[in-house]
Amino acid sequence: MFTLRLNMVTVRLNMFTFRFNIVTVRFNMFNMFTDENLGVSKEQSLEDRFMKMNEIIQENKYTAFIRFMEELERELECTTFPGGKYSITKEALLAHLYRAPGNFQGLTISANHANRSVHVYLPEKILQPKEDRTIVFCMITASEMFERQNLTVLYGNVVGVSISGKKLKGLMDRIKITFSLQGTSPLQGKLPRCHYLNFSTNSFHSDGCITHWSPGEEQVVCSCDHLTYFAVLLVTPEISERDQNILTYITLIGCSISLIFLVITLLMYLCHRKMLADTTLKIHLNLVVALVLLNVHFLPSQLVASLSVYNLCVYLAVMIHYSLLATFTWTALEGFHLYLLLIRVFNIYVRRYLLKLALVGWGLPAVAVIIILIINKDIYQRVTLHSSDNNTTSSQICYLQDSTVQVFNIAFCGLVWAFTMIMLALTCKLMLRRDRMPGGNSRRWKDVCTVLGISSLLGVTWGLVFCSFGGLPTPGLYLFCILNSLQGFFVSLWMLISKQRAGAATSKDSQATRSTDMQTDRYPKLAAAARPGKLEADESAL
């Protein structure tokens, strides 16, 4: 019995082993079948996606085009393919996929689609050693769709470069995309400028890209510090490279002069603390400090941006934004204080008035900047400035590049300027009313100087931007740069003149006091008549 049972167990074990082998064979056959079908399905899926993209381009659906492009980029990054390269072309689309080896030494991609050639150079530093990634190159042609969006894109070509599982920006060793100029007058009398497609705003931006092109050259080279979809937009000339260089020098010289005079003014008042008793003067000094911060951080901004020192550039961008907001906030507080002095002459006592102004003047800008840093600190970085005739000398500064925040800045500064203009108009109205009184003509020139001084405190010259419809013409740009770069100088000059006037008035009052004292000694009864309170006291004593 024991032997029989042992044989039965052995048979069952063999049957189990046989069934296990059958399952294993079926599983292997399933894997083989699935792998073969997976390759076919992936290729078929990509072709279907390309056909779908072509349909969207033909239907000129711009928003759907951008959304589908973003999805297609992710799908291409996840595509597996045999060998080191895979290509697919469907009508308006062309894609090249490359598998980067562990010892990546850089890559040059050349593509010729619809008789338009593009070359892309990727430096070796975009990948770390032993990093296995898929590099995706995509070229899309959609001329008619861009024209319907009032966008003049060179040949209607958009070129995308991405790396699977990796987002690159702020590259010191930039990528280069070369667009060949072919045919008769491809620029249509306009100027080429490199842009990238921002998927969050559905629009093209030029931040982080420098355009290299000169008249007569047969190619446009885009040097960019990040990976995404790029295009060359044709723009209308605005100012020449020569004018931009002159405006840059005017701005640097004007800001340097303003900084010197602001520091001198600040030190002069700090060394004479007795002069700081006046609340109005303390408000002026807070504005001076804000202007000092703005000029100190703005002047080296272009130099630091050219050195590609990322952390220092972010610091300068944050401080420039903060000091600019603080300057406009203190400008608004100057207008508010002027309102209390001139309009509400009586009952203007406010407990801890200066402390409350300081919390608003320095606190509100700090809150705004901190919120931006919490939401997205990458907003603060290098910003590219272009000249408009050939863009070969594109310069960079450290500032913010988010269009939403820039709209907020313009709206805030516009409201401040409108408020200060109302205060200036009320001041002029009061002065005109006083000039109509007897003896008013003698004060007319003094009032003119007062209005000019108050205008510098209230930042009136910034209105050149808000009052211009569209872009400023070249003469307006020169006027704007001269007046606003010298705002600190004008503020310092006004404070020095005010100090001299106050000193002259004090000297005059002291002379009048000494004269009164002499008359008191000589004519005691006349002196008593000039002091009613004292006279009443004397009479009550009698």
XYZ file of C-alpha atoms in Angstrom:
542
model
C 0.000 0.000 0.000
C 2.794 2.383 0.876
C 4.523 1.694 -2.456
C 1.260 2.225 -4.350
C 0.617 5.557 -2.673
C 4.179 6.663 -3.389
C 3.755 5.829 -7.065
C 0.475 7.785 -7.188
C 2.174 10.860 -5.658
C 4.969 10.533 -8.180
C 2.464 10.377 -11.061
C 0.598 13.430 -9.788
C 3.874 15.323 -9.428
C 4.811 14.475 -12.986
C 1.390 15.597 -14.204
C 1.814 18.900 -12.313
C 5.242 19.386 -13.877
C 3.800 18.653 -17.316
C 1.001 21.190 -16.814
C 3.504 23.791 -15.579
C 5.604 23.274 -18.715
C 2.509 23.695 -20.883
C 1.670 26.998 -19.081
C 5.248 28.173 -19.503
C 5.183 27.408 -23.235
C 1.852 29.211 -23.649
C 3.151 32.214 -21.681
C 6.263 32.418 -23.861
C 4.160 32.160 -27.000
C 1.911 34.927 -25.644
C 4.906 37.167 -24.949
C 6.307 36.589 -28.402
C 2.963 37.283 -29.986
C 2.432 40.391 -27.857
C 5.885 41.800 -28.540
C 5.409 41.428 -32.264
C 1.996 43.038 -32.172
C 3.245 45.770 -29.806
C 5.825 46.911 -32.307
C 3.227 47.016 -35.058
C 0.663 48.738 -32.857
C 3.135 51.398 -31.737
C 4.168 52.199 -35.284
C 0.545 52.192 -36.360
C -0.337 54.405 -33.380
C 2.332 56.959 -34.295
C 1.111 57.051 -37.887
C -2.431 57.592 -36.667
C -1.270 60.393 -34.383
C 0.609 62.028 -37.249
C -2.449 61.789 -39.474
C -4.529 63.363 -36.714
C -2.027 66.222 -36.426
C -2.193 66.800 -40.183
C -5.981 67.008 -39.981
C -5.744 69.617 -37.220
C -3.266 71.655 -39.279
C -5.503 71.513 -42.356
C -8.488 72.634 -40.271
C -6.391 75.533 -38.843
C -7.256 74.731 -35.231
C -4.481 76.615 -33.465
C -5.309 75.792 -29.827
C -5.935 72.112 -30.600
C -2.667 72.083 -32.565
C -0.672 73.235 -29.516
C -2.359 70.784 -27.150
C -1.883 67.870 -29.565
C 1.741 68.880 -30.166
C 2.429 68.700 -26.432
C 0.835 65.231 -26.213
C 2.694 64.008 -29.288
C 6.005 65.138 -27.786
C 5.410 63.050 -24.670
C 4.375 60.055 -26.753
C 7.506 60.282 -28.925
C 9.695 60.457 -25.824
C 8.197 57.182 -24.549
C 8.511 55.354 -27.871
C 10.824 52.323 -27.956
C 12.556 51.408 -31.207
C 15.288 48.996 -32.360
C 18.739 50.380 -33.116
C 19.956 53.865 -32.390
C 17.678 55.872 -34.695
C 14.062 55.883 -35.839
C 12.357 58.233 -38.311
C 8.793 58.807 -39.425
C 7.356 61.307 -41.938
C 3.724 62.137 -42.689
C 2.848 65.133 -44.895
C 3.487 68.208 -42.711
C 5.350 66.325 -39.963
C 8.793 64.816 -39.664
C 10.273 63.147 -36.576
C 13.709 61.719 -35.776
C 14.309 59.713 -32.599
C 17.820 59.058 -31.321
C 18.966 56.816 -28.500
C 21.769 58.657 -26.694
C 24.679 56.401 -25.702
C 26.167 56.448 -22.212
C 29.193 58.436 -23.402
C 27.232 61.188 -25.160
C 29.577 63.485 -27.129
C 27.043 65.890 -28.571
C 24.724 65.476 -31.541
C 24.059 67.282 -34.821
C 20.629 66.670 -36.366
C 19.947 67.601 -39.988
C 16.499 67.546 -41.535
C 15.164 68.457 -44.952
C 11.397 68.606 -45.159
C 9.321 70.280 -47.879
C 12.580 71.636 -49.380
C 13.379 73.444 -46.129
C 16.531 72.443 -44.277
C 17.163 72.763 -40.553
C 20.228 71.811 -38.526
C 20.274 71.357 -34.748
C 23.382 71.104 -32.591
C 23.076 69.647 -29.087
C 26.150 70.095 -26.838
C 27.469 67.151 -24.872
C 26.768 68.804 -21.499
C 22.994 68.406 -21.873
C 23.407 64.785 -20.704
C 25.333 63.362 -17.792
C 27.758 60.434 -18.259
C 26.056 57.012 -18.402
C 22.658 58.659 -18.851
C 20.393 56.663 -21.168
C 17.838 58.956 -22.823
C 15.845 59.304 -26.016
C 16.367 62.521 -27.992
C 13.335 63.607 -30.005
C 13.499 65.966 -32.989
C 10.267 67.061 -34.634
C 9.671 69.458 -37.536
C 6.182 70.711 -38.357
C 5.028 72.927 -41.246
C 1.808 74.922 -40.767
C 2.088 78.169 -42.739
C -1.615 78.838 -43.324
C -2.578 78.172 -39.723
C 0.009 80.659 -38.407
C -1.061 83.279 -40.950
C -4.629 83.045 -39.659
C -3.228 83.828 -36.187
C -1.481 86.934 -37.620
C 1.892 85.244 -37.037
C 4.543 85.495 -39.740
C 6.606 82.346 -39.145
C 9.557 81.682 -41.439
C 8.345 79.035 -43.929
C 5.689 78.125 -41.334
C 8.219 75.786 -39.711
C 8.268 74.861 -36.030
C 11.177 72.747 -34.780
C 10.952 70.826 -31.525
C 13.782 69.268 -29.512
C 13.249 67.324 -26.284
C 14.859 64.612 -24.147
C 12.821 61.869 -22.514
C 12.305 62.344 -18.791
C 14.336 65.524 -18.632
C 13.479 69.235 -18.685
C 16.395 71.512 -19.478
C 16.551 75.300 -19.060
C 19.172 77.872 -18.223
C 21.840 76.043 -20.213
C 25.243 77.716 -20.184
C 26.317 75.723 -23.247
C 23.425 76.617 -25.531
C 21.793 74.577 -28.246
C 21.890 75.992 -31.777
C 19.126 75.704 -34.389
C 20.068 76.842 -37.890
C 17.304 77.748 -40.352
C 18.437 78.019 -43.987
C 17.071 80.929 -46.028
C 16.062 79.717 -49.464
C 14.072 81.221 -52.269
C 13.438 84.825 -53.262
C 13.056 87.345 -50.401
C 12.039 84.843 -47.724
C 12.122 87.568 -45.062
C 9.487 89.684 -46.862
C 11.262 92.915 -45.896
C 11.065 92.027 -42.196
C 13.596 90.933 -39.613
C 14.038 87.382 -38.254
C 13.781 86.840 -34.516
C 14.036 83.507 -32.701
C 11.104 82.528 -30.490
C 9.918 79.495 -28.574
C 6.366 78.228 -28.137
C 5.059 78.568 -24.584
C 2.497 75.798 -24.034
C 1.030 77.527 -20.958
C 0.183 80.753 -22.806
C -0.286 79.330 -26.338
C 1.965 82.082 -27.652
C 5.550 82.654 -28.784
C 8.177 84.238 -26.533
C 11.785 85.210 -27.130
C 13.215 84.871 -23.600
C 16.292 82.685 -23.454
C 16.927 82.816 -27.219
C 19.451 84.945 -29.088
C 19.174 85.535 -32.824
C 22.336 85.530 -34.944
C 21.764 86.990 -38.379
C 23.123 89.800 -40.524
C 21.709 91.245 -43.754
C 22.861 89.206 -46.721
C 23.384 85.962 -44.777
C 21.597 82.852 -45.994
C 20.833 81.371 -42.586
C 19.385 82.343 -39.213
C 20.972 80.784 -36.123
C 18.953 80.552 -32.910
C 21.025 80.108 -29.750
C 18.728 79.052 -26.897
C 19.229 77.967 -23.295
C 16.355 75.477 -23.064
C 14.578 72.727 -25.022
C 11.110 73.097 -26.497
C 9.561 74.019 -29.877
C 11.268 76.883 -31.729
C 10.422 79.063 -34.700
C 11.726 82.165 -36.452
C 9.160 84.961 -36.456
C 9.444 87.822 -38.938
C 8.934 91.172 -37.198
C 8.749 94.784 -38.314
C 11.828 96.913 -37.470
C 11.341 99.307 -34.542
C 14.706 100.799 -33.546
C 18.156 100.287 -34.976
C 21.058 98.602 -33.266
C 22.859 101.950 -33.117
C 19.945 103.585 -31.290
C 19.727 100.679 -28.858
C 23.435 100.978 -28.006
C 23.092 104.739 -27.462
C 20.022 104.238 -25.269
C 21.907 101.625 -23.237
C 24.789 104.036 -22.593
C 22.368 106.855 -21.713
C 20.609 104.594 -19.208
C 23.836 103.411 -17.580
C 25.281 106.934 -17.315
C 22.006 108.405 -16.047
C 21.539 105.675 -13.424
C 25.158 106.086 -12.277
C 24.712 109.844 -11.838
C 21.449 109.284 -9.967
C 23.058 106.709 -7.688
C 25.939 109.030 -6.783
C 23.649 111.954 -5.917
C 21.192 109.727 -4.031
C 23.967 108.300 -1.843
C 25.341 111.812 -1.164
C 21.864 113.051 -0.206
C 21.245 110.067 2.051
C 24.582 110.431 3.855
C 24.136 114.179 4.246
C 20.801 113.811 6.019
C 21.950 110.852 8.118
C 24.929 112.871 9.366
C 22.590 115.696 10.477
C 19.987 113.797 12.465
C 18.391 116.986 13.756
C 17.001 117.511 10.268
C 15.141 114.174 10.387
C 12.422 115.466 12.706
C 10.206 116.393 9.736
C 7.821 113.610 8.650
C 7.796 114.809 5.029
C 11.578 114.586 4.900
C 11.509 111.033 6.252
C 9.090 110.014 3.492
C 11.448 111.567 0.932
C 14.358 109.578 2.392
C 12.435 106.307 2.111
C 11.914 107.054 -1.571
C 15.636 107.793 -1.850
C 16.500 104.413 -0.303
C 14.153 102.624 -2.744
C 15.807 104.393 -5.692
C 19.266 103.513 -4.358
C 18.292 99.824 -4.183
C 16.870 99.967 -7.702
C 19.982 101.544 -9.229
C 22.463 99.426 -7.259
C 20.913 96.195 -8.505
C 20.041 97.370 -12.016
C 23.493 98.642 -13.034
C 25.357 95.276 -12.809
C 22.406 93.254 -14.126
C 23.557 93.062 -17.744
C 27.102 92.100 -16.749
C 25.933 89.317 -14.410
C 23.530 87.963 -17.056
C 26.380 87.713 -19.566
C 28.467 85.724 -17.052
C 25.727 83.068 -16.740
C 25.999 82.980 -12.928
C 22.519 81.616 -12.280
C 22.074 82.173 -8.526
C 23.468 85.707 -8.603
C 21.276 86.534 -11.592
C 18.187 85.265 -9.751
C 19.099 87.431 -6.737
C 19.460 90.534 -8.921
C 16.181 89.789 -10.706
C 14.334 89.446 -7.385
C 15.856 92.640 -5.957
C 15.218 94.668 -9.119
C 11.570 93.630 -9.072
C 11.252 94.323 -5.336
C 12.968 97.719 -5.471
C 10.908 98.734 -8.526
C 7.663 97.903 -6.706
C 8.958 99.671 -3.569
C 9.842 102.776 -5.599
C 6.354 103.017 -7.061
C 4.764 102.271 -3.693
C 6.679 105.111 -2.019
C 5.786 107.323 -4.963
C 2.119 106.620 -4.230
C 2.721 107.370 -0.542
C 4.323 110.689 -1.534
C 1.104 111.524 -3.367
C -0.996 110.427 -0.382
C 1.060 112.579 2.007
C 0.743 115.516 -0.391
C -3.025 115.019 -0.338
C -3.093 115.228 3.467
C -0.954 118.367 3.496
C -2.731 120.325 0.792
C -6.323 119.051 0.717
C -6.999 117.976 4.316
C -5.077 120.682 6.119
C -6.862 120.120 9.432
C -7.475 116.952 11.445
C -4.685 114.950 9.758
C -3.116 113.449 12.867
C -2.580 109.710 12.427
C -1.180 107.626 15.260
C 2.189 106.077 14.285
C 1.759 107.589 10.858
C 5.295 106.977 9.587
C 5.370 103.371 10.855
C 2.179 102.582 8.956
C 3.588 104.164 5.803
C 6.767 102.096 6.166
C 4.759 98.870 6.513
C 2.921 99.681 3.307
C 5.940 101.019 1.403
C 8.284 98.126 2.187
C 5.843 95.383 3.201
C 3.495 95.203 0.204
C 6.287 94.791 -2.386
C 7.891 92.116 -0.189
C 4.614 90.176 0.026
C 4.153 90.328 -3.758
C 7.675 89.072 -4.460
C 7.463 86.293 -1.849
C 4.172 85.036 -3.322
C 5.748 84.918 -6.789
C 8.755 83.012 -5.433
C 6.485 80.481 -3.747
C 4.390 79.951 -6.879
C 7.261 79.766 -9.366
C 10.769 80.915 -8.526
C 11.939 80.176 -12.092
C 10.180 83.356 -13.235
C 13.274 85.276 -12.112
C 16.100 84.592 -14.569
C 17.907 85.974 -17.598
C 15.734 87.955 -20.008
C 16.890 88.531 -23.579
C 16.699 92.002 -25.111
C 16.860 92.297 -28.882
C 17.868 95.087 -31.158
C 15.475 95.395 -34.059
C 17.618 95.720 -37.153
C 19.583 92.479 -37.059
C 19.507 91.129 -33.508
C 23.211 90.179 -33.647
C 23.965 92.107 -30.458
C 21.081 90.814 -28.378
C 21.778 91.566 -24.728
C 20.450 90.042 -21.546
C 19.538 91.336 -18.112
C 18.398 89.656 -14.923
C 14.679 90.228 -14.448
C 11.388 88.331 -14.664
C 10.028 86.789 -17.842
C 6.468 85.769 -16.949
C 3.940 87.741 -19.007
C 1.253 87.544 -16.298
C 3.521 89.138 -13.695
C 4.557 91.783 -16.206
C 0.902 92.661 -16.770
C 0.519 92.978 -12.979
C 3.537 95.313 -12.863
C 2.170 97.505 -15.629
C -1.289 97.647 -14.027
C 0.139 98.528 -10.593
C 2.494 101.180 -11.955
C -0.295 102.595 -14.121
C -2.627 102.985 -11.129
C 0.129 104.653 -9.092
C 0.912 107.041 -11.927
C -2.759 107.961 -12.408
C -3.116 108.662 -8.656
C 0.013 110.815 -8.516
C -1.127 112.767 -11.585
C -4.397 113.580 -9.818
C -2.438 114.815 -6.790
C -0.188 116.921 -9.030
C -3.224 118.426 -10.765
C -4.752 119.375 -7.396
C -1.452 120.946 -6.356
C -1.305 123.025 -9.528
C -4.933 124.096 -8.991
C -4.161 125.367 -5.486
C -1.100 127.226 -6.728
C -3.069 128.896 -9.523
C -5.719 129.944 -7.025
C -3.029 131.473 -4.811
C -1.396 133.262 -7.760
C -4.651 135.122 -8.412
C -4.344 136.748 -4.997
C -2.501 140.086 -4.572
C 1.253 139.584 -4.856
C 0.868 136.202 -6.536
C 2.954 137.089 -9.585
C 6.102 137.297 -7.465
C 5.706 133.633 -6.520
C 5.072 132.314 -10.029
C 8.610 131.138 -10.830
C 8.954 129.647 -7.380
C 5.744 127.713 -7.960
C 7.059 126.422 -11.289
C 10.166 125.064 -9.546
C 7.955 123.508 -6.876
C 5.841 121.710 -9.480
C 8.961 120.365 -11.195
C 10.321 119.120 -7.865
C 7.048 117.458 -6.918
C 6.875 115.901 -10.391
C 10.204 114.157 -9.789
C 8.958 112.838 -6.433
C 5.746 111.568 -8.014
C 7.465 109.862 -10.971
C 5.551 111.808 -13.620
C 8.045 110.915 -16.375
C 6.982 107.252 -16.267
C 3.796 108.417 -17.936
C 5.581 108.405 -21.296
C 4.962 104.654 -21.365
C 1.341 104.795 -20.227
C 0.402 107.655 -22.544
C 1.895 106.032 -25.657
C -0.468 103.938 -27.750
C 1.587 100.962 -28.905
C 5.366 101.293 -28.832
C 7.177 104.536 -28.170
C 8.757 106.177 -31.213
C 12.520 106.583 -31.169
C 12.488 110.220 -29.903
C 10.111 109.136 -27.134
C 12.506 106.333 -26.151
C 15.381 108.814 -25.874
C 13.277 111.147 -23.734
C 12.075 108.280 -21.561
C 15.599 106.942 -20.937
C 17.053 110.369 -20.148
C 14.309 111.478 -17.745
C 13.788 108.195 -15.907
C 17.452 107.292 -15.535
C 17.983 110.745 -13.982
C 14.956 110.555 -11.654
C 17.234 109.952 -8.664
C 19.300 113.000 -9.616
C 16.171 115.182 -9.834
C 14.916 113.916 -6.450
C 18.290 114.638 -4.838
C 18.422 118.085 -6.430
C 14.931 118.896 -5.124
C 15.831 117.803 -1.603
C 19.040 119.855 -1.622
C 17.167 122.942 -2.831
C 14.491 122.367 -0.185
C 17.207 122.084 2.485
C 18.753 125.356 1.337
C 15.351 127.067 1.406
C 14.661 125.714 4.864
C 18.051 126.991 6.050
C 17.377 130.442 4.584
C 13.931 130.546 6.205
C 15.405 129.511 9.557
C 18.052 132.221 9.291
C 15.403 134.790 8.432
C 13.245 133.719 11.375
C 16.202 133.934 13.742
C 16.998 137.464 12.521
C 13.381 138.440 13.045
C 13.491 136.975 16.549
C 16.625 138.936 17.417
C 15.040 142.129 16.059
C 11.931 141.505 18.168
C 14.052 140.988 21.262
C 15.810 144.299 20.671
C 12.466 146.068 20.322
C 11.295 144.394 23.499
C 14.177 145.862 25.445
C 13.651 149.284 23.965
C 9.842 149.405 23.924
C 8.466 147.028 26.597
C 4.844 148.220 26.246
C 4.908 147.633 22.464
C 6.273 144.163 23.035
C 3.528 143.383 25.489
C 0.950 144.458 22.918
C 2.474 142.112 20.389
C 1.929 139.193 22.817
C -1.767 139.114 23.685
C -1.420 136.204 26.032
C 1.241 137.960 28.034
C -0.772 141.129 28.025
C -3.839 139.366 29.392
C -1.757 137.805 32.082
C -0.397 141.158 33.111
C -3.833 142.702 33.206
C -5.211 139.891 35.304
C -2.344 140.324 37.703
C -3.341 143.927 38.163
